[in-house]
Every structure is written in structure tokens, then in C-alpha cells.
Coordinates of C-alpha atoms in Angstrom, one line a residue:
X1 CA 13.3 -37.3 9.3
X2 CA 9.9 -38.2 7.5
X3 CA 8.7 -40.0 10.7
X4 CA 9.7 -36.9 12.7
X5 CA 7.9 -34.5 10.4
X6 CA 4.7 -36.7 10.4
X7 CA 4.7 -36.8 14.2
X8 CA 5.1 -33.1 14.5
X9 CA 2.3 -32.4 11.9
X10 CA 0.1 -34.7 13.9
X11 CA 0.8 -32.9 17.2
X12 CA 0.3 -29.6 15.4
X13 CA -3.2 -30.6 14.3
X14 CA -4.1 -31.6 17.8
X15 CA -2.8 -28.2 19.1
X16 CA -4.7 -26.4 16.4
X17 CA -7.9 -28.2 17.2
X18 CA -7.8 -27.5 20.9
X19 CA -6.9 -23.8 20.4
X20 CA -9.6 -23.4 17.8
X21 CA -12.3 -24.7 20.2
X22 CA -11.2 -22.4 22.9
X23 CA -11.1 -19.4 20.7
X24 CA -14.5 -20.1 19.1
X25 CA -16.0 -20.3 22.6
X26 CA -14.3 -17.1 23.7
X27 CA -15.4 -15.1 20.6
X28 CA -19.1 -16.2 20.6
X29 CA -19.3 -15.3 24.3
X30 CA -17.6 -12.0 24.0
X31 CA -20.8 -10.1 23.3
X32 CA -24.2 -10.0 21.5
X33 CA -24.0 -10.2 17.6
X34 CA -27.5 -8.8 17.5
X35 CA -27.1 -5.9 19.9
X36 CA -26.9 -3.1 17.2
X37 CA -30.1 -4.4 15.6
X38 CA -32.0 -4.8 19.0
X39 CA -31.3 -1.1 19.5
X40 CA -32.2 -0.1 16.0
X41 CA -35.5 1.8 15.2
X42 CA -35.6 0.7 11.6
X43 CA -38.9 -0.5 10.2
X44 CA -37.4 -3.7 8.9
X45 CA -35.5 -4.5 12.1
X46 CA -37.2 -8.0 12.4
X47 CA -36.2 -8.9 8.9
X48 CA -32.6 -7.7 9.4
X49 CA -32.4 -9.8 12.6
X50 CA -33.7 -12.9 10.9
X51 CA -31.2 -12.4 8.0
X52 CA -28.3 -12.1 10.4
X53 CA -29.4 -15.2 12.3
X54 CA -29.5 -17.1 9.2
X55 CA -26.1 -15.8 8.0
X56 CA -24.5 -16.6 11.3
X57 CA -26.6 -19.9 12.1
X58 CA -27.4 -18.4 15.5
X59 CA -30.5 -20.7 15.7
X60 CA -28.0 -23.7 16.1
X61 CA -26.1 -24.6 19.2
X62 CA -22.5 -23.4 19.4
X63 CA -20.9 -26.8 18.9
X64 CA -22.9 -27.5 15.8
X65 CA -21.8 -24.1 14.3
X66 CA -18.2 -25.0 15.3
X67 CA -18.4 -28.4 13.6
X68 CA -19.8 -26.7 10.4
X69 CA -16.8 -24.4 10.4
X70 CA -14.5 -27.3 11.1
X71 CA -15.8 -29.3 8.2
X72 CA -15.2 -26.4 6.0
X73 CA -11.6 -26.2 7.1
X74 CA -11.3 -29.9 6.5
X75 CA -12.2 -29.3 2.8
X76 CA -8.8 -27.3 2.6
X77 CA -7.0 -30.6 2.3
X78 CA -8.9 -31.0 -1.1
X79 CA -8.1 -27.4 -1.9
X80 CA -11.8 -26.5 -1.5
X81 CA -11.8 -24.4 1.7
X82 CA -15.1 -23.2 3.0
X83 CA -14.7 -20.9 5.9
X84 CA -18.2 -19.7 5.9
X85 CA -19.6 -16.2 5.7
X86 CA -19.5 -13.1 7.9
X87 CA -22.5 -11.6 9.5
X88 CA -23.3 -9.7 6.3
X89 CA -23.3 -12.9 4.2
X90 CA -20.0 -12.2 2.5
X91 CA -17.7 -15.2 1.9
X92 CA -14.9 -15.2 4.4
X93 CA -12.8 -16.9 1.8
X94 CA -12.7 -13.8 -0.4
X95 CA -12.1 -11.6 2.7
X96 CA -9.3 -13.7 3.8
X97 CA -7.7 -13.9 0.3
X98 CA -7.6 -10.1 0.1
X99 CA -6.4 -9.6 3.8
X100 CA -3.7 -12.3 3.6
X101 CA -2.2 -11.1 0.3
X102 CA -2.1 -7.6 1.8
X103 CA -0.5 -8.6 5.2
X104 CA 2.0 -11.2 3.7
X105 CA 3.3 -8.6 1.3
X106 CA 3.9 -6.4 4.2
X107 CA 5.3 -9.0 6.6
X108 CA 7.5 -10.9 4.2
X109 CA 9.3 -7.7 3.2
X110 CA 9.7 -6.5 6.7
X111 CA 11.0 -9.9 7.9
X112 CA 13.5 -10.1 5.0
X113 CA 14.8 -6.6 5.6
X114 CA 15.1 -7.2 9.4
X115 CA 16.9 -10.5 8.8
X116 CA 19.5 -9.1 6.4
X117 CA 20.2 -5.9 8.2
X118 CA 19.9 -7.4 11.7
X119 CA 22.3 -10.2 10.9
X120 CA 24.8 -7.8 9.3
X121 CA 24.7 -5.5 12.3
X122 CA 25.0 -8.3 14.8
X123 CA 28.1 -9.7 13.0
X124 CA 29.7 -6.3 12.9
X125 CA 29.0 -5.5 16.5
X126 CA 30.3 -9.0 17.5
X127 CA 33.6 -8.4 15.5
X128 CA 33.9 -4.9 17.0
X129 CA 32.9 -5.9 20.6
X130 CA 32.9 -3.1 23.2
X131 CA 33.7 -0.4 20.7
X132 CA 31.9 2.9 20.2
X133 CA 30.0 1.3 17.2
X134 CA 28.9 -1.6 19.4
X135 CA 27.7 0.7 22.2
X136 CA 25.9 3.0 19.7
X137 CA 24.2 0.2 17.8
X138 CA 23.1 -1.4 21.1
X139 CA 21.6 1.8 22.3
X140 CA 19.8 2.4 18.9
X141 CA 18.5 -1.2 18.6
X142 CA 17.0 -1.2 22.1
X143 CA 15.6 2.3 21.6
X144 CA 13.7 1.1 18.5
X145 CA 12.8 -2.1 20.1
X146 CA 11.1 -0.2 23.1
X147 CA 9.2 2.3 20.9
X148 CA 5.4 2.1 21.2
X149 CA 4.2 1.1 17.8
X150 CA 1.4 3.7 17.6
X151 CA 3.7 6.5 18.7
X152 CA 6.5 5.5 16.2
X153 CA 3.9 5.3 13.4
X154 CA 2.8 8.9 14.1
X155 CA 6.4 10.1 13.9
X156 CA 6.8 8.3 10.6
X157 CA 3.8 9.9 9.3
X158 CA 4.8 13.3 10.3
X159 CA 8.4 13.3 9.2
X160 CA 8.7 10.7 6.4
X161 CA 5.4 11.4 4.8
X162 CA 4.0 14.7 5.4
X163 CA 7.4 16.5 5.9
X164 CA 9.0 14.8 2.9
X165 CA 6.0 15.4 0.6
X166 CA 6.2 19.1 1.5
X167 CA 9.9 19.3 0.9
X168 CA 9.6 17.3 -2.4
X169 CA 7.4 20.0 -4.0
X170 CA 10.5 22.2 -4.0
X171 CA 13.5 20.2 -2.9
X172 CA 16.4 22.2 -1.5
X173 CA 18.9 22.0 1.3
X174 CA 20.0 25.0 3.4
X175 CA 23.6 25.6 4.4
X176 CA 22.9 24.4 8.0
X177 CA 21.3 21.2 6.7
X178 CA 24.2 20.5 4.4
X179 CA 26.8 21.2 7.2
X180 CA 25.0 19.1 9.8
X181 CA 24.3 16.2 7.4
X182 CA 28.0 16.2 6.3
X183 CA 29.4 16.3 9.8
X184 CA 27.0 13.5 11.1
X185 CA 27.8 11.3 8.0
X186 CA 31.5 11.8 8.5
X187 CA 31.2 10.9 12.2
X188 CA 29.2 7.8 11.5
X189 CA 31.5 6.6 8.8
X190 CA 34.6 6.9 10.9
X191 CA 32.9 5.0 13.7
X192 CA 31.8 2.3 11.2
X193 CA 35.2 1.8 9.5
X194 CA 37.3 2.4 12.8
X195 CA 41.1 2.2 12.6
X196 CA 43.9 4.4 13.7
X197 CA 43.3 8.1 14.7
X198 CA 44.8 9.2 11.3
X199 CA 42.6 6.8 9.4
X200 CA 39.5 8.0 11.3
X201 CA 40.3 11.7 10.5
X202 CA 40.9 10.9 6.9
X203 CA 37.6 8.9 6.8
X204 CA 35.7 11.8 8.5
X205 CA 37.1 14.4 6.2
X206 CA 36.5 12.5 2.9
X207 CA 33.0 11.6 3.9
X208 CA 32.1 15.1 5.0
X209 CA 33.4 16.6 1.8
X210 CA 31.7 14.1 -0.3
X211 CA 28.3 14.9 1.2
X212 CA 29.0 18.6 1.3
X213 CA 29.5 18.5 -2.5
X214 CA 26.9 15.7 -3.3
X215 CA 23.8 17.3 -1.7
X216 CA 24.1 20.6 -3.7
X217 CA 24.9 18.8 -6.9
X218 CA 22.0 16.5 -6.6
X219 CA 19.7 19.4 -5.9
X220 CA 21.0 21.3 -8.9
X221 CA 20.5 18.2 -11.2
X222 CA 17.0 17.9 -9.8
X223 CA 17.8 14.3 -8.8
X224 CA 15.1 14.1 -6.2
X225 CA 12.2 14.8 -8.7
X226 CA 14.0 13.3 -11.9
X227 CA 16.4 10.6 -10.6
X228 CA 18.2 8.2 -13.0
X229 CA 21.0 5.7 -12.7
X230 CA 21.5 5.2 -16.4
X231 CA 23.3 2.4 -18.3
X232 CA 26.7 3.6 -17.0
X233 CA 25.4 4.0 -13.4
X234 CA 23.9 0.5 -13.3
X235 CA 27.1 -1.0 -14.9
X236 CA 29.5 0.8 -12.5
X237 CA 27.4 -0.2 -9.4
X238 CA 27.2 -3.8 -10.6
X239 CA 31.0 -4.1 -11.1
X240 CA 31.5 -2.5 -7.6
X241 CA 29.3 -5.1 -6.2
X242 CA 31.3 -8.0 -7.9
X243 CA 34.6 -6.5 -6.5
X244 CA 33.1 -6.0 -3.0
X245 CA 31.5 -9.4 -2.8
X246 CA 34.8 -11.0 -3.9
X247 CA 36.8 -9.0 -1.5
X248 CA 34.6 -10.2 1.4
X249 CA 34.5 -13.8 0.3
X250 CA 38.0 -14.5 -0.5
X251 CA 39.9 -11.3 -1.6
X252 CA 40.3 -9.9 -5.1
X253 CA 43.5 -11.7 -5.6
X254 CA 41.5 -15.1 -6.0
X255 CA 40.9 -15.1 -9.7
X256 CA 38.7 -18.3 -9.6
X257 CA 36.1 -16.1 -7.7
X258 CA 36.8 -12.8 -9.2
X259 CA 36.4 -13.6 -12.8
X260 CA 33.0 -15.3 -12.7
X261 CA 31.8 -12.3 -10.7
X262 CA 33.2 -9.9 -13.2
X263 CA 31.7 -11.9 -16.1
X264 CA 28.3 -11.8 -14.4
X265 CA 28.5 -8.1 -14.0
X266 CA 29.3 -7.6 -17.7
X267 CA 26.4 -9.9 -18.5
X268 CA 24.0 -7.7 -16.5
X269 CA 25.5 -4.5 -18.0
X270 CA 24.9 -5.8 -21.6
X271 CA 21.4 -7.3 -20.9
X272 CA 20.1 -4.1 -19.2
X273 CA 20.9 -2.2 -22.6
X274 CA 19.7 -5.0 -24.9
X275 CA 16.4 -5.5 -23.1
X276 CA 15.7 -2.0 -22.2
X277 CA 12.5 -1.6 -24.3
X278 CA 11.1 -4.9 -23.0
X279 CA 11.7 -4.0 -19.5
X280 CA 10.2 -0.5 -19.8
X281 CA 7.2 -1.2 -22.0
X282 CA 6.3 -5.0 -21.6
X283 CA 7.2 -5.6 -18.0
X284 CA 5.0 -7.5 -15.6
X285 CA 5.4 -9.5 -12.5
X286 CA 6.0 -12.8 -14.3
X287 CA 8.9 -11.1 -16.1
X288 CA 10.3 -10.1 -12.7
X289 CA 10.0 -13.6 -11.3
X290 CA 11.5 -15.1 -14.4
X291 CA 14.3 -12.4 -14.4
X292 CA 15.1 -13.2 -10.7
X293 CA 15.3 -16.9 -11.5
X294 CA 17.8 -16.3 -14.4
X295 CA 19.8 -13.9 -12.3
X296 CA 20.3 -16.8 -9.9
X297 CA 20.7 -19.7 -12.3
X298 CA 23.0 -18.3 -14.9
X299 CA 25.6 -16.8 -12.4
X300 CA 25.4 -20.0 -10.4
X301 CA 26.3 -22.0 -13.5
X302 CA 29.1 -19.6 -14.4
X303 CA 30.6 -19.7 -10.8
X304 CA 30.4 -23.6 -10.7
X305 CA 32.1 -24.0 -14.1
X306 CA 34.8 -21.5 -13.6
X307 CA 35.4 -21.6 -9.8
X308 CA 37.5 -24.8 -9.7
X309 CA 38.1 -25.8 -6.1
X310 CA 36.4 -22.5 -5.1
X311 CA 33.3 -23.4 -7.1
X312 CA 30.8 -23.0 -4.2
X313 CA 32.2 -19.6 -3.2
X314 CA 32.5 -18.4 -6.8
X315 CA 28.8 -19.5 -7.5
X316 CA 27.7 -17.6 -4.3
X317 CA 29.5 -14.4 -5.2
X318 CA 28.3 -14.6 -8.8
X319 CA 24.7 -15.1 -7.7
X320 CA 25.0 -12.1 -5.3
X321 CA 26.3 -10.0 -8.2
X322 CA 23.6 -11.1 -10.6
X323 CA 20.8 -10.6 -8.2
X324 CA 21.9 -7.2 -7.0
X325 CA 22.7 -6.1 -10.6
X326 CA 19.2 -7.2 -11.7
X327 CA 17.8 -5.3 -8.8
X328 CA 19.8 -2.1 -9.8
X329 CA 18.3 -2.5 -13.4
X330 CA 14.8 -2.6 -11.9
X331 CA 15.6 0.5 -9.6
X332 CA 16.8 2.3 -12.8
X333 CA 13.5 1.8 -14.4
X334 CA 11.6 2.8 -11.3
X335 CA 13.7 6.0 -11.2
X336 CA 12.7 6.7 -14.8
X337 CA 9.0 6.3 -13.9
X338 CA 9.2 8.6 -10.9
X339 CA 8.7 12.0 -12.8
X340 CA 5.4 10.6 -14.4
X341 CA 4.4 9.2 -11.0
X342 CA 4.8 12.5 -9.4
X343 CA 2.6 14.1 -12.1
X344 CA -0.2 11.6 -11.1
X345 CA 0.5 11.8 -7.4
X346 CA 2.2 15.0 -6.4
X347 CA 2.3 13.9 -2.7
X348 CA 3.8 10.3 -3.2
X349 CA 4.3 9.0 0.3
X350 CA 1.0 7.9 1.6
X351 CA -0.1 7.7 5.3
X352 CA -3.1 5.4 4.9
X353 CA -4.2 2.5 2.8
X354 CA -2.3 -0.2 0.9
X355 CA -2.9 1.3 -2.6
X356 CA -4.4 4.4 -4.2
X357 CA -8.1 3.8 -5.2
X358 CA -8.6 3.7 -9.0
X359 CA -4.9 4.5 -9.8
X360 CA -4.5 4.3 -13.5
X361 CA -0.7 4.2 -14.1
X362 CA 1.5 1.7 -16.1
X363 CA 3.4 -1.2 -14.5
X364 CA 6.2 0.9 -13.1
X365 CA 3.9 3.6 -11.8
X366 CA 1.6 1.2 -10.2
X367 CA 4.7 -0.5 -8.5
X368 CA 5.7 3.0 -7.3
X369 CA 2.2 3.5 -5.9
X370 CA 2.1 0.2 -4.0
X371 CA 5.8 0.7 -2.9
X372 CA 5.1 4.1 -1.4
X373 CA 2.1 2.9 0.4
X374 CA 4.2 0.0 1.7
X375 CA 7.0 2.1 2.9
X376 CA 6.0 3.5 6.3
X377 CA 4.5 0.3 7.8
X378 CA 7.5 -1.8 6.4
X379 CA 10.0 0.6 8.1
X380 CA 8.1 0.3 11.4
X381 CA 7.9 -3.4 11.5
X382 CA 11.5 -3.7 10.4
X383 CA 13.0 -1.4 13.1
X384 CA 11.0 -3.2 15.8
X385 CA 12.3 -6.6 14.6
X386 CA 15.8 -5.4 14.0
X387 CA 16.8 -5.4 17.7
X388 CA 16.0 -9.1 18.2
X389 CA 18.0 -10.3 15.1
X390 CA 21.0 -8.1 15.8
X391 CA 21.3 -8.9 19.5
X392 CA 20.8 -12.6 19.0
X393 CA 23.3 -12.6 16.2
X394 CA 25.8 -10.7 18.3
X395 CA 25.5 -13.0 21.4
X396 CA 25.6 -16.1 19.1
X397 CA 28.7 -15.0 17.3
X398 CA 30.5 -14.2 20.7
X399 CA 29.6 -17.6 22.0
X400 CA 30.9 -19.4 18.9
X401 CA 34.0 -17.1 18.7
X402 CA 35.2 -18.6 22.0
X403 CA 35.1 -22.2 20.7
X404 CA 38.3 -24.4 20.1
X405 CA 37.7 -24.8 16.4
X406 CA 37.7 -21.0 15.7
X407 CA 41.0 -20.7 17.6
X408 CA 42.3 -23.6 15.4
X409 CA 41.1 -22.0 12.3
X410 CA 43.0 -18.7 13.3
X411 CA 46.1 -20.6 14.2
X412 CA 46.2 -22.3 10.8
X413 CA 46.4 -18.8 9.2
X414 CA 43.0 -18.7 7.6
X415 CA 41.9 -15.1 6.7
X416 CA 39.7 -13.5 9.2
X417 CA 36.7 -13.2 6.7
X418 CA 37.0 -17.0 6.3
X419 CA 36.9 -17.6 10.0
X420 CA 34.0 -15.3 10.5
X421 CA 31.7 -16.2 7.6
X422 CA 32.6 -19.9 6.9
X423 CA 33.3 -21.1 10.4
X424 CA 31.7 -18.9 13.1
X425 CA 28.6 -17.5 11.2
X426 CA 27.4 -20.9 10.0
X427 CA 27.3 -22.3 13.6
X428 CA 25.8 -19.1 14.9
X429 CA 22.7 -19.4 12.7
X430 CA 20.9 -22.0 14.9
X431 CA 19.4 -19.5 17.4
X432 CA 18.7 -17.1 14.6
X433 CA 16.7 -19.6 12.7
X434 CA 14.5 -20.1 15.9
X435 CA 14.0 -16.4 16.2
X436 CA 13.1 -15.9 12.5
X437 CA 10.6 -18.8 12.5
X438 CA 8.6 -17.3 15.4
X439 CA 9.1 -13.8 14.5
X440 CA 7.5 -14.3 11.1
X441 CA 4.3 -15.7 12.5
X442 CA 4.3 -13.2 15.3
X443 CA 4.5 -10.2 12.9
X444 CA 1.4 -11.4 11.2
X445 CA -0.5 -11.2 14.5
X446 CA 1.6 -8.2 15.7
X447 CA 0.8 -6.2 12.6
X448 CA -2.7 -5.7 13.9
X449 CA -1.7 -2.3 15.5
X450 CA 0.4 -1.2 12.5
X451 CA -2.4 -2.0 10.1
X452 CA -4.8 -0.1 12.2
X453 CA -2.7 3.0 12.4
X454 CA -1.9 3.0 8.6
X455 CA -5.4 2.0 7.5
X456 CA -4.1 -1.2 6.0
X457 CA -6.9 -3.6 4.9
X458 CA -5.1 -6.8 6.1
X459 CA -5.3 -9.6 8.6
X460 CA -5.5 -7.1 11.5
X461 CA -8.5 -5.4 10.2
X462 CA -10.2 -8.8 9.6
X463 CA -9.6 -9.8 13.1
X464 CA -10.6 -6.7 14.8
X465 CA -13.8 -6.3 12.7
X466 CA -14.8 -9.9 13.4
X467 CA -14.0 -9.4 17.2
X468 CA -16.0 -6.1 17.4
X469 CA -18.9 -7.6 15.6
X470 CA -18.9 -10.9 17.6
X471 CA -18.5 -12.7 14.3
X472 CA -16.5 -15.9 14.8
X473 CA -15.8 -16.7 11.2
X474 CA -13.4 -13.9 10.4
X475 CA -11.7 -14.3 13.6
X476 CA -11.2 -18.1 13.2
X477 CA -9.9 -17.4 9.6
X478 CA -7.3 -15.1 11.3
X479 CA -6.4 -17.9 13.8
X480 CA -6.2 -20.4 11.0
X481 CA -3.5 -18.4 9.2
X482 CA -1.5 -17.2 12.1
X483 CA -1.7 -20.6 14.0
X484 CA -0.7 -22.7 10.9
X485 CA 2.1 -20.2 10.1
X486 CA 3.5 -20.4 13.7
X487 CA 3.5 -24.2 13.7
X488 CA 4.8 -24.5 10.0
X489 CA 7.7 -22.2 10.5
X490 CA 8.6 -23.8 13.8
X491 CA 8.8 -27.2 11.9
X492 CA 10.8 -25.6 9.2
X493 CA 13.2 -24.2 11.8
X494 CA 13.8 -27.7 13.2
X495 CA 14.5 -29.1 9.7
X496 CA 16.9 -26.0 9.0
X497 CA 18.9 -27.0 12.1
X498 CA 19.9 -30.3 10.5
X499 CA 20.8 -28.4 7.2
X500 CA 23.1 -25.9 9.1
X501 CA 24.7 -28.5 11.4
X502 CA 24.8 -32.1 10.0
X503 CA 25.6 -33.3 13.5
X504 CA 22.1 -32.6 14.5
X505 CA 20.0 -35.6 14.2
X506 CA 16.2 -35.2 14.9

């Protein structure tokens, strides 16, 4: 494996070198970096031209400028990267740091959401092949996939930002809105759960009645401007997650898996009360990271110790309960900060920028500000990637479902959930790993249009500005990040194959 990795890294460096030379030549020949100054009537035009020539080393031949950039990149191996300056003399390192942090924040979240929901939708449609749900989801995913990015962005701005902000000033539902929402929710739920005609009718009726009662009740409680889960809400939802995860994994009758999950849920419920003041007044991102680590390690230990021969499954269910329960605790604190946030920013959903300039809120309000700024571009990138993950998961699951070992597993009397998740899904992950590896790198480059529409100061803005100004250093910084990400994630996908399927030998 080590020999394979070293060989792939060597080949990747050769590819990056060749591509960088080609890109550098294309950029410097795409226009005249001094054109705006040549047409200027400023009295100090000659001085400005000399300054730009010095900043961009235009008095040197192109290959010497390229070698200077390449030597600066070579210093990255000693963690001292020097990517030069842009035409104004500003360090590209600092520009890249700001742009990369902004774009990676957007792309990581969008990729994670697309993976989770896309794989879940793919498994569901594979299990319910040729059903109404399958046809409906197929239509919607391809519809989202084919939407022009700029047009979908305008729709999101109009309805999820401007329209929602207007509605939030005085949240209310008309009788027609409640009726339509209840009927649509009931229809979708009965399609999702399926079953006999009688079961579908009951599901439709219960869901429709629930929404018909819940929407006016939430409005009367002013939930949309003053939302809260509370201690009881977090506890109930965490225990519901423990029961649901156990039911999906082995069934609630398996005490070896159920008890660790319930203990984890109880632990989350107690800690959210005991540490309330710490969470609310002293929280920072290091606490978030440490809390996430504990939400994984402690439930994993409980599951391994109490799970017996089901220790691996118990650990997985307990970790899922702990992580989701910790997430619900964070959501509860975000809800509590929402009224104060509305007082500082009455129109919360932003249509442009990655954060509000000079925003002076506390930790939770700052998180809300950055989250609302992140909302629209994340939704856009997620729904575009959703189709690929869902369709590849569906086709891969259907291909695996026809294999002999799946029929053998069913003939042995294994529960269907075990057949699907333990036998079929694990072997269906290989093509999904390939798509995920390429999609992450593609999203960094493909987010250029999204960032432009939403005014997001990220990698896309860095690339477009450098290209427009015939400034190679920012463009090469963009290439360095995206090219390295593409090759690195491709390598990780190859390694992941062997983890998924031990029969694969590189």
C-alpha cells in the first residue's frame, strides 16, 4: 500500500506540474495586465505602470516568472508557502487563506448534506423500486440537477430570503395555506411510508390533521420568532433517536443494542441541564469540537462494553444517539438566541455575502449570522449534487441486490434491515466513494457561479478577479488548491476501496 501511495503521489506531482505550466501560459496570454493604465489619463500613470510591472515582474520572461512561483510553491513542503503577490502588491497567501476558508466552509457542508440525503434517498428508492415514490424522487432529482445555477439562485433569493423575511415580520398562515400544506404533507407521507390502502389512508389522515393543528398552534405560540426546544424537548427527541436508531439497526427487542443507546440518551439529557450555563455563556468553537469528540468517544465506549456480541452495532447506534443528541442541544441554544438575533438583524436570511460586516453579537448570534448567510448557497449546491448521489446509490444497490450472497442472506432468515445495511449497502459504497471524491473537488471549482451570484468572497471570486485582471498568481493559487484537492481525494477514494472491501488489493 505504501508503495502504491508513493507512486500515485509521484504521478500526481508530474500531472500538477504539467497542468500548472499550461495554465500559467494561458493566463498570461489572455490579455494585457497594463491595459487599464495605458488608457488612463492620471498624471501619475507612468509611476503606476512601473509599480505594477514591479509587482508582477513583467520585466522578466514568462518562464522566469513561472519558476519564481514554482519555487514559492516548493516552500510549502517546509510549511512556508510563498505564492507571490497580486498586481496590487497584496500577498496571495493572505487572499488564499480568506478565500479557501470561506469556500471550504460552504463546500464541506454542502457535500456532507448531499451525501447523507442522497444516499438515504438512493437506498429508499432502491428498496421501493418502480413505486410512486421512486418515480417521484427520480423526477425531482433530475429536475434539480438540470436547473441552471444562476436561475435557481434567483428563485432561492426571491422565496427563501426576501419572501421569508417579509413573512417573518408578522408570521401567520391563512386557512388556504394551512389546508394546502396539510394535504400535501399527508400525500407525501403516505407515499413515503407506503403499505396497504387502509394504511395509506390512515397515514394521510393522521399527517394532515397533525399539520392542520400544529401550524396554527406554532403561530399562536410565536414559535417562528421565539422558538425553543427546552430541556424536555431535547430529552424526548434524543430518546426518540435512540429508539429509532435501534429499530433500524437490529430492532428494539435487542437489549444489547437498546440499553447502551438509552443510557447515552439519558446522559445527553442530564448533561444538557448540568452544563446549560457553560454552553450559553462560555461557548466557543473549541468547546463545540471537544463536545463532538466526547459525543463520539463516550457512547462508543458504552456500546462496546455493553453490546456483547453486538458490540460494533451497539457502539454505532450509541454514537449516532450521542452525536444527534449533542446536535439537538446546540440547536436548542441557537433557538434561544434567535429572538435577540432578530432584534439585531430583523431580516435574517441574507442574499449576499458570507457574513454581516461589523456584526457585534455573542457566540450564538454570530453563529446564526454566519449560518443564515450560508443557508442559500448551501441549499443550492446540495440540491445540485443530490441527484448524482441518489441515482448512483440506487443503481449500485439494485446491482448488488441481484447477487447470490444477498439471496443467501435472505434465505437464512436474516432481517431485511440487516440484509440491506450490512450486506448490500457496504458493497454498494464503492462507486459512491468514487463520485464523492470527485464531487468535492468539482464543487470547489463549480462554486464559482454560486459565489458570484451570492457575493461570496471565496475561491471563485479569487479566480475570476485574477483572470479578469490577467494576474496569474491568484489564478495559480486557485489551481493549486483545486488540483491538489482533486488528486488527493481521488487517492483517498482508492484507499477507501480496500477499507470497504478487503478483497480489493491495490
